[in-house]
PDB file of C-alpha atoms in Angstrom:
ATOM      1  CA  GLY A 735      12.273  11.148   7.421  1.00  0.00           C
ATOM      2  CA  ALA A 736       9.283   8.595   7.400  1.00  0.00           C
ATOM      3  CA  VAL A 737      12.286   6.163   5.432  1.00  0.00           C
ATOM      4  CA  VAL A 738      10.912   2.492   5.786  1.00  0.00           C
ATOM      5  CA  SER A 739      13.394  -0.090   4.053  1.00  0.00           C
ATOM      6  CA  GLN A 740      13.104  -3.361   3.291  1.00  0.00           C
ATOM      7  CA  HIS A 741      16.125  -6.207   2.853  1.00  0.00           C
ATOM      8  CA  PRO A 742      16.235  -8.219   0.258  1.00  0.00           C
ATOM      9  CA  SER A 743      14.599  -6.592  -2.879  1.00  0.00           C
ATOM     10  CA  ARG A 744      14.465  -9.161  -4.611  1.00  0.00           C
ATOM     11  CA  VAL A 745      14.857 -12.906  -4.125  1.00  0.00           C
ATOM     12  CA  ILE A 746      15.011 -16.298  -6.398  1.00  0.00           C
ATOM     13  CA  CYS A 747      14.719 -19.238  -4.269  1.00  0.00           C
ATOM     14  CA  LYS A 748      13.916 -23.231  -4.727  1.00  0.00           C
ATOM     15  CA  SER A 749      10.939 -24.358  -3.444  1.00  0.00           C
ATOM     16  CA  GLY A 750      11.066 -25.841  -0.180  1.00  0.00           C
ATOM     17  CA  THR A 751      13.844 -23.653   1.163  1.00  0.00           C
ATOM     18  CA  SER A 752      12.513 -20.616   3.356  1.00  0.00           C
ATOM     19  CA  VAL A 753      13.092 -17.095   2.746  1.00  0.00           C
ATOM     20  CA  LYS A 754      13.800 -14.040   5.721  1.00  0.00           C
ATOM     21  CA  ILE A 755      12.053 -10.473   4.244  1.00  0.00           C
ATOM     22  CA  GLU A 756      13.317  -7.501   6.276  1.00  0.00           C
ATOM     23  CA  CYS A 757      11.587  -4.021   6.932  1.00  0.00           C
ATOM     24  CA  ARG A 758      13.090  -1.470   9.061  1.00  0.00           C
ATOM     25  CA  SER A 759      11.897   2.454   9.791  1.00  0.00           C
ATOM     26  CA  LEU A 760      14.534   4.152   9.698  1.00  0.00           C
ATOM     27  CA  ASP A 761      14.019   7.953  11.501  1.00  0.00           C
ATOM     28  CA  PHE A 762      11.113   6.586  13.536  1.00  0.00           C
ATOM     29  CA  GLN A 763       9.634   4.097  15.994  1.00  0.00           C
ATOM     30  CA  ALA A 764       6.991   2.319  14.048  1.00  0.00           C
ATOM     31  CA  THR A 765       3.995   1.356  17.042  1.00  0.00           C
ATOM     32  CA  THR A 766       3.188  -1.202  14.071  1.00  0.00           C
ATOM     33  CA  MET A 767       3.976  -2.941  11.162  1.00  0.00           C
ATOM     34  CA  PHE A 768       1.700  -4.098   8.612  1.00  0.00           C
ATOM     35  CA  TRP A 769       3.049  -6.829   5.825  1.00  0.00           C
ATOM     36  CA  TYR A 770       1.216  -6.672   2.744  1.00  0.00           C
ATOM     37  CA  ARG A 771       0.901  -8.994  -0.369  1.00  0.00           C
ATOM     38  CA  GLN A 772       1.018  -7.430  -4.383  1.00  0.00           C
ATOM     39  CA  PHE A 773       0.112  -9.792  -7.207  1.00  0.00           C
ATOM     40  CA  PRO A 774       0.720  -8.427 -10.762  1.00  0.00           C
ATOM     41  CA  LYS A 775      -1.467  -6.056 -11.843  1.00  0.00           C
ATOM     42  CA  LYS A 776      -3.559  -6.202  -8.563  1.00  0.00           C
ATOM     43  CA  SER A 777      -3.871  -4.055  -5.505  1.00  0.00           C
ATOM     44  CA  LEU A 778      -2.281  -4.661  -2.303  1.00  0.00           C
ATOM     45  CA  MET A 779      -3.756  -7.252   0.211  1.00  0.00           C
ATOM     46  CA  LEU A 780      -2.998  -7.217   3.823  1.00  0.00           C
ATOM     47  CA  MET A 781      -1.068 -10.193   5.246  1.00  0.00           C
ATOM     48  CA  ALA A 782      -0.923  -9.093   8.947  1.00  0.00           C
ATOM     49  CA  THR A 783      -0.112  -6.798  11.811  1.00  0.00           C
ATOM     50  CA  SER A 784       2.775  -6.520  13.916  1.00  0.00           C
ATOM     51  CA  ASN A 785       3.310  -5.123  17.104  1.00  0.00           C
ATOM     52  CA  GLU A 786       6.269  -5.585  18.623  1.00  0.00           C
ATOM     53  CA  GLY A 787       6.973  -7.508  21.584  1.00  0.00           C
ATOM     54  CA  SER A 788       3.456  -9.347  21.197  1.00  0.00           C
ATOM     55  CA  LYS A 789       2.036 -11.946  18.935  1.00  0.00           C
ATOM     56  CA  ALA A 790       0.939 -10.663  15.177  1.00  0.00           C
ATOM     57  CA  THR A 791      -2.640 -10.782  13.919  1.00  0.00           C
ATOM     58  CA  TYR A 792      -3.048 -12.153  10.513  1.00  0.00           C
ATOM     59  CA  GLU A 793      -5.765 -11.680   7.610  1.00  0.00           C
ATOM     60  CA  GLN A 794      -8.111 -13.898   7.439  1.00  0.00           C
ATOM     61  CA  GLY A 795      -6.958 -16.960   5.051  1.00  0.00           C
ATOM     62  CA  VAL A 796      -3.332 -15.970   5.953  1.00  0.00           C
ATOM     63  CA  GLU A 797      -1.858 -19.102   7.011  1.00  0.00           C
ATOM     64  CA  LYS A 798       0.389 -18.226  10.002  1.00  0.00           C
ATOM     65  CA  ASP A 799       2.501 -21.018  10.026  1.00  0.00           C
ATOM     66  CA  LYS A 800       3.594 -20.314   6.458  1.00  0.00           C
ATOM     67  CA  PHE A 801       3.871 -16.838   6.876  1.00  0.00           C
ATOM     68  CA  LEU A 802       6.181 -16.285  10.361  1.00  0.00           C
ATOM     69  CA  ILE A 803       6.374 -12.757  11.783  1.00  0.00           C
ATOM     70  CA  ASN A 804       8.509 -11.176  14.426  1.00  0.00           C
ATOM     71  CA  HIS A 805       8.662  -8.013  15.295  1.00  0.00           C
ATOM     72  CA  ALA A 806      11.702  -7.694  17.154  1.00  0.00           C
ATOM     73  CA  SER A 807      11.666  -4.187  18.516  1.00  0.00           C
ATOM     74  CA  LEU A 808      10.720  -0.644  17.315  1.00  0.00           C
ATOM     75  CA  THR A 809      12.294  -0.532  13.790  1.00  0.00           C
ATOM     76  CA  LEU A 810      12.476  -3.959  12.560  1.00  0.00           C
ATOM     77  CA  SER A 811       9.697  -6.265  11.823  1.00  0.00           C
ATOM     78  CA  THR A 812      10.737 -10.005   9.702  1.00  0.00           C
ATOM     79  CA  LEU A 813       8.389 -12.097   7.641  1.00  0.00           C
ATOM     80  CA  THR A 814       9.389 -15.390   6.927  1.00  0.00           C
ATOM     81  CA  VAL A 815       8.365 -17.486   4.411  1.00  0.00           C
ATOM     82  CA  THR A 816       8.578 -20.784   5.127  1.00  0.00           C
ATOM     83  CA  SER A 817       8.725 -23.903   2.828  1.00  0.00           C
ATOM     84  CA  ALA A 818       7.973 -21.880   0.500  1.00  0.00           C
ATOM     85  CA  HIS A 819       6.053 -22.492  -3.050  1.00  0.00           C
ATOM     86  CA  PRO A 820       5.499 -21.071  -6.638  1.00  0.00           C
ATOM     87  CA  GLU A 821       2.351 -19.519  -5.554  1.00  0.00           C
ATOM     88  CA  ASP A 822       4.046 -17.841  -3.125  1.00  0.00           C
ATOM     89  CA  SER A 823       6.022 -15.892  -5.739  1.00  0.00           C
ATOM     90  CA  SER A 824       4.671 -12.129  -5.057  1.00  0.00           C
ATOM     91  CA  PHE A 825       5.740  -9.031  -4.556  1.00  0.00           C
ATOM     92  CA  TYR A 826       5.564  -8.413  -0.122  1.00  0.00           C
ATOM     93  CA  ILE A 827       5.489  -4.651   1.076  1.00  0.00           C
ATOM     94  CA  CYS A 828       5.848  -3.589   4.702  1.00  0.00           C
ATOM     95  CA  SER A 829       4.438  -0.421   5.856  1.00  0.00           C
ATOM     96  CA  ALA A 830       5.373   0.704   9.294  1.00  0.00           C
ATOM     97  CA  ALA A 831       2.698   3.252  11.021  1.00  0.00           C
ATOM     98  CA  THR A 832       3.742   6.236  13.901  1.00  0.00           C
ATOM     99  CA  SER A 833       0.960   7.562  15.898  1.00  0.00           C
ATOM    100  CA  LYS A 834       1.306  11.352  17.164  1.00  0.00           C
ATOM    101  CA  GLY A 835      -2.614  11.777  19.008  1.00  0.00           C
ATOM    102  CA  THR A 836      -5.223  10.387  17.513  1.00  0.00           C
ATOM    103  CA  MET A 837      -3.820  10.323  14.037  1.00  0.00           C
ATOM    104  CA  SER A 838      -1.782   7.035  12.433  1.00  0.00           C
ATOM    105  CA  SER A 839       0.814   7.634   9.642  1.00  0.00           C
ATOM    106  CA  SER A 840       1.506   4.731   7.457  1.00  0.00           C
ATOM    107  CA  PHE A 841       4.752   4.745   5.391  1.00  0.00           C
ATOM    108  CA  PHE A 842       5.569   1.569   2.603  1.00  0.00           C
ATOM    109  CA  GLY A 843       8.683   0.210   2.299  1.00  0.00           C
ATOM    110  CA  PRO A 844      10.267  -0.467  -1.370  1.00  0.00           C
ATOM    111  CA  GLY A 845       8.684  -4.297  -1.709  1.00  0.00           C
ATOM    112  CA  THR A 846      10.560  -7.171  -2.070  1.00  0.00           C
ATOM    113  CA  ARG A 847      10.177  -9.607  -5.206  1.00  0.00           C
ATOM    114  CA  LEU A 848      10.219 -13.367  -4.390  1.00  0.00           C
ATOM    115  CA  THR A 849      10.319 -15.539  -6.839  1.00  0.00           C
ATOM    116  CA  VAL A 850      10.480 -19.192  -6.059  1.00  0.00           C
ATOM    117  CA  LEU A 851      11.006 -21.288  -8.392  1.00  0.00           C
TER     118      LEU A 851
ATOM    119  CA  GLY B 644     -16.492  -5.802   5.453  1.00  0.00           C
ATOM    120  CA  GLN B 645     -15.389  -2.444   3.925  1.00  0.00           C
ATOM    121  CA  GLN B 646     -15.127  -1.894   0.485  1.00  0.00           C
ATOM    122  CA  LEU B 647     -13.386   0.733  -1.986  1.00  0.00           C
ATOM    123  CA  ASN B 648     -14.042   0.242  -5.958  1.00  0.00           C
ATOM    124  CA  GLN B 649     -11.921   2.058  -7.469  1.00  0.00           C
ATOM    125  CA  SER B 650     -12.108   3.669 -11.500  1.00  0.00           C
ATOM    126  CA  PRO B 651     -11.468   3.792 -14.408  1.00  0.00           C
ATOM    127  CA  GLN B 652      -9.180   0.574 -14.269  1.00  0.00           C
ATOM    128  CA  SER B 653      -6.531   1.652 -16.611  1.00  0.00           C
ATOM    129  CA  MET B 654      -6.156   5.241 -18.691  1.00  0.00           C
ATOM    130  CA  PHE B 655      -3.873   5.731 -21.545  1.00  0.00           C
ATOM    131  CA  ILE B 656      -3.995   9.381 -22.510  1.00  0.00           C
ATOM    132  CA  GLN B 657      -1.728  12.092 -24.214  1.00  0.00           C
ATOM    133  CA  GLU B 658       0.749  13.741 -22.832  1.00  0.00           C
ATOM    134  CA  GLY B 659      -0.497  17.344 -21.527  1.00  0.00           C
ATOM    135  CA  GLU B 660      -4.323  16.034 -20.773  1.00  0.00           C
ATOM    136  CA  ASP B 661      -6.017  16.198 -17.421  1.00  0.00           C
ATOM    137  CA  VAL B 662      -7.025  13.072 -16.023  1.00  0.00           C
ATOM    138  CA  SER B 663      -9.485  11.988 -13.096  1.00  0.00           C
ATOM    139  CA  MET B 664      -9.852   8.881 -11.476  1.00  0.00           C
ATOM    140  CA  ASN B 665     -12.656   8.187  -8.362  1.00  0.00           C
ATOM    141  CA  CYS B 666     -12.835   5.625  -5.069  1.00  0.00           C
ATOM    142  CA  THR B 667     -16.293   5.053  -3.448  1.00  0.00           C
ATOM    143  CA  SER B 668     -17.296   3.101  -0.666  1.00  0.00           C
ATOM    144  CA  SER B 669     -19.832   0.859   1.339  1.00  0.00           C
ATOM    145  CA  SER B 670     -19.382   2.274   4.394  1.00  0.00           C
ATOM    146  CA  ILE B 671     -18.186   6.135   6.019  1.00  0.00           C
ATOM    147  CA  PHE B 672     -14.574   6.832   5.801  1.00  0.00           C
ATOM    148  CA  ASN B 673     -13.014   9.643   8.281  1.00  0.00           C
ATOM    149  CA  THR B 674      -9.158   9.687   6.174  1.00  0.00           C
ATOM    150  CA  TRP B 675      -8.816   9.317   2.777  1.00  0.00           C
ATOM    151  CA  LEU B 676      -5.792   8.827   1.080  1.00  0.00           C
ATOM    152  CA  TRP B 677      -3.826   8.601  -2.574  1.00  0.00           C
ATOM    153  CA  TYR B 678      -0.882   6.723  -3.152  1.00  0.00           C
ATOM    154  CA  LYS B 679       1.257   6.620  -6.333  1.00  0.00           C
ATOM    155  CA  GLN B 680       3.404   3.233  -7.201  1.00  0.00           C
ATOM    156  CA  ASP B 681       5.915   2.919  -9.911  1.00  0.00           C
ATOM    157  CA  PRO B 682       6.913  -0.375 -10.870  1.00  0.00           C
ATOM    158  CA  GLY B 683       8.792  -2.529  -8.630  1.00  0.00           C
ATOM    159  CA  GLU B 684       8.599   0.137  -5.980  1.00  0.00           C
ATOM    160  CA  GLY B 685       6.059   0.014  -2.978  1.00  0.00           C
ATOM    161  CA  PRO B 686       3.422   2.936  -2.410  1.00  0.00           C
ATOM    162  CA  VAL B 687       3.814   6.664  -1.931  1.00  0.00           C
ATOM    163  CA  LEU B 688       1.851   8.719  -0.447  1.00  0.00           C
ATOM    164  CA  LEU B 689       0.499  11.931  -2.760  1.00  0.00           C
ATOM    165  CA  ILE B 690      -2.089  13.010  -0.458  1.00  0.00           C
ATOM    166  CA  ALA B 691      -3.858  12.549   2.602  1.00  0.00           C
ATOM    167  CA  LEU B 692      -7.984  13.810   3.041  1.00  0.00           C
ATOM    168  CA  TYR B 693      -9.048  14.197   6.822  1.00  0.00           C
ATOM    169  CA  LYS B 694     -12.535  16.159   6.497  1.00  0.00           C
ATOM    170  CA  ALA B 695     -15.321  16.105   4.316  1.00  0.00           C
ATOM    171  CA  GLY B 696     -15.478  17.888   1.755  1.00  0.00           C
ATOM    172  CA  GLU B 697     -11.972  19.138   1.408  1.00  0.00           C
ATOM    173  CA  LEU B 698     -10.097  20.073  -1.482  1.00  0.00           C
ATOM    174  CA  THR B 699      -6.044  19.507  -1.134  1.00  0.00           C
ATOM    175  CA  SER B 700      -3.884  20.059  -4.172  1.00  0.00           C
ATOM    176  CA  ASN B 701      -0.285  18.500  -4.131  1.00  0.00           C
ATOM    177  CA  GLY B 702       1.518  20.150  -7.519  1.00  0.00           C
ATOM    178  CA  ARG B 703      -0.586  19.726 -10.501  1.00  0.00           C
ATOM    179  CA  LEU B 704      -2.567  16.771  -8.426  1.00  0.00           C
ATOM    180  CA  THR B 705      -5.530  17.794  -6.781  1.00  0.00           C
ATOM    181  CA  ALA B 706      -8.065  15.610  -4.683  1.00  0.00           C
ATOM    182  CA  GLN B 707     -11.162  15.713  -2.722  1.00  0.00           C
ATOM    183  CA  PHE B 708     -13.005  13.826   0.243  1.00  0.00           C
ATOM    184  CA  GLY B 709     -16.515  14.523  -0.721  1.00  0.00           C
ATOM    185  CA  ILE B 710     -18.878  15.042   1.441  1.00  0.00           C
ATOM    186  CA  THR B 711     -20.646  11.867   1.944  1.00  0.00           C
ATOM    187  CA  ARG B 712     -17.309  10.680   3.643  1.00  0.00           C
ATOM    188  CA  LYS B 713     -18.077   7.672   0.781  1.00  0.00           C
ATOM    189  CA  ASP B 714     -16.339   8.679  -2.094  1.00  0.00           C
ATOM    190  CA  SER B 715     -12.933  10.746  -3.102  1.00  0.00           C
ATOM    191  CA  PHE B 716     -11.508  12.157  -6.249  1.00  0.00           C
ATOM    192  CA  LEU B 717      -7.850  12.327  -7.561  1.00  0.00           C
ATOM    193  CA  ASN B 718      -7.137  14.490 -10.560  1.00  0.00           C
ATOM    194  CA  ILE B 719      -3.511  14.996 -12.597  1.00  0.00           C
ATOM    195  CA  SER B 720      -3.586  18.211 -14.681  1.00  0.00           C
ATOM    196  CA  ALA B 721      -1.295  18.261 -17.442  1.00  0.00           C
ATOM    197  CA  SER B 722      -0.024  15.247 -17.446  1.00  0.00           C
ATOM    198  CA  ILE B 723       3.790  14.223 -18.257  1.00  0.00           C
ATOM    199  CA  PRO B 724       5.361  11.217 -19.017  1.00  0.00           C
ATOM    200  CA  SER B 725       6.296  10.501 -15.679  1.00  0.00           C
ATOM    201  CA  ASP B 726       2.942  10.629 -14.421  1.00  0.00           C
ATOM    202  CA  VAL B 727       2.286   6.774 -15.211  1.00  0.00           C
ATOM    203  CA  GLY B 728       2.188   3.897 -12.861  1.00  0.00           C
ATOM    204  CA  ILE B 729      -0.217   2.828 -11.021  1.00  0.00           C
ATOM    205  CA  TYR B 730      -2.541   5.396  -8.498  1.00  0.00           C
ATOM    206  CA  PHE B 731      -4.644   4.008  -5.756  1.00  0.00           C
ATOM    207  CA  CYS B 732      -6.815   4.907  -3.045  1.00  0.00           C
ATOM    208  CA  ALA B 733      -6.856   4.023   0.148  1.00  0.00           C
ATOM    209  CA  GLY B 734      -8.713   4.541   3.648  1.00  0.00           C
ATOM    210  CA  PRO B 735      -8.268   3.082   7.522  1.00  0.00           C
ATOM    211  CA  SER B 736      -9.404   0.186   8.242  1.00  0.00           C
ATOM    212  CA  GLY B 737     -10.136  -0.046  12.082  1.00  0.00           C
ATOM    213  CA  SER B 738      -9.593   3.125  13.827  1.00  0.00           C
ATOM    214  CA  ASN B 739      -6.544   4.346  14.205  1.00  0.00           C
ATOM    215  CA  THR B 740      -4.175   1.379  13.677  1.00  0.00           C
ATOM    216  CA  GLY B 741      -2.496   2.636  10.303  1.00  0.00           C
ATOM    217  CA  LYS B 742      -4.072  -0.346   9.217  1.00  0.00           C
ATOM    218  CA  LEU B 743      -5.302   0.497   5.190  1.00  0.00           C
ATOM    219  CA  ILE B 744      -7.718  -0.930   3.027  1.00  0.00           C
ATOM    220  CA  PHE B 745      -7.064  -0.104  -0.806  1.00  0.00           C
ATOM    221  CA  GLY B 746      -9.075   0.185  -3.682  1.00  0.00           C
ATOM    222  CA  GLN B 747      -8.145  -1.568  -6.728  1.00  0.00           C
ATOM    223  CA  GLY B 748      -5.867   0.894  -8.758  1.00  0.00           C
ATOM    224  CA  THR B 749      -6.108   2.977 -12.045  1.00  0.00           C
ATOM    225  CA  THR B 750      -3.557   1.975 -14.401  1.00  0.00           C
ATOM    226  CA  LEU B 751      -2.403   5.633 -15.738  1.00  0.00           C
ATOM    227  CA  GLN B 752      -0.187   5.685 -19.265  1.00  0.00           C
ATOM    228  CA  VAL B 753       0.441   8.613 -20.896  1.00  0.00           C
ATOM    229  CA  LYS B 754       1.924   8.778 -24.251  1.00  0.00           C
ATOM    230  CA  PRO B 755       4.650  11.365 -24.696  1.00  0.00           C
TER     231      PRO B 755
END
């Protein structure tokens, strides 16, 4: 159980185009989903917190108009990188959290490699 | 804000050797998590620690939650080539949100 998928696994796009990445919790309902970004040989940096039916909460320094997040259901969140530029090239990873009592558990997706030409 | 300092940054060891890495925090954590990330993949949870002083094993992996609640270590015994990857410590950022803060990672390479 507790499987999180991401689609696509890798995408190459031209500068100026927009790219949508999907994150799905396959066998559980996620109260919250998180989007992380990872540069080569670096740690995961949280970009935003996504709650179903409400606006996402963005970390300091992350442009909300650049990285649009939609959390349409308890099993799906999408991240759209708008007007992508080469510096947006990165590994984007989502995690889906579920709560049981006072404990929260996060399960990570396999990541999406974005390359902007 | 909260920060996790992980060391060493990288390790290159011989197959069969034991490995130890640690993580320290500037503030108290109530949970410590250790993840492994293979190239091009998302992190996979190895061990979760919920209680100060707790020592937990998962196969050849052992992790401990420091009694000060500001540190944790992960040991890997008798390393094998498939142990190669990046190991991250992580802790909750905020309360009961599933939101995590990560250490910088320890890159492990194992020579057969």
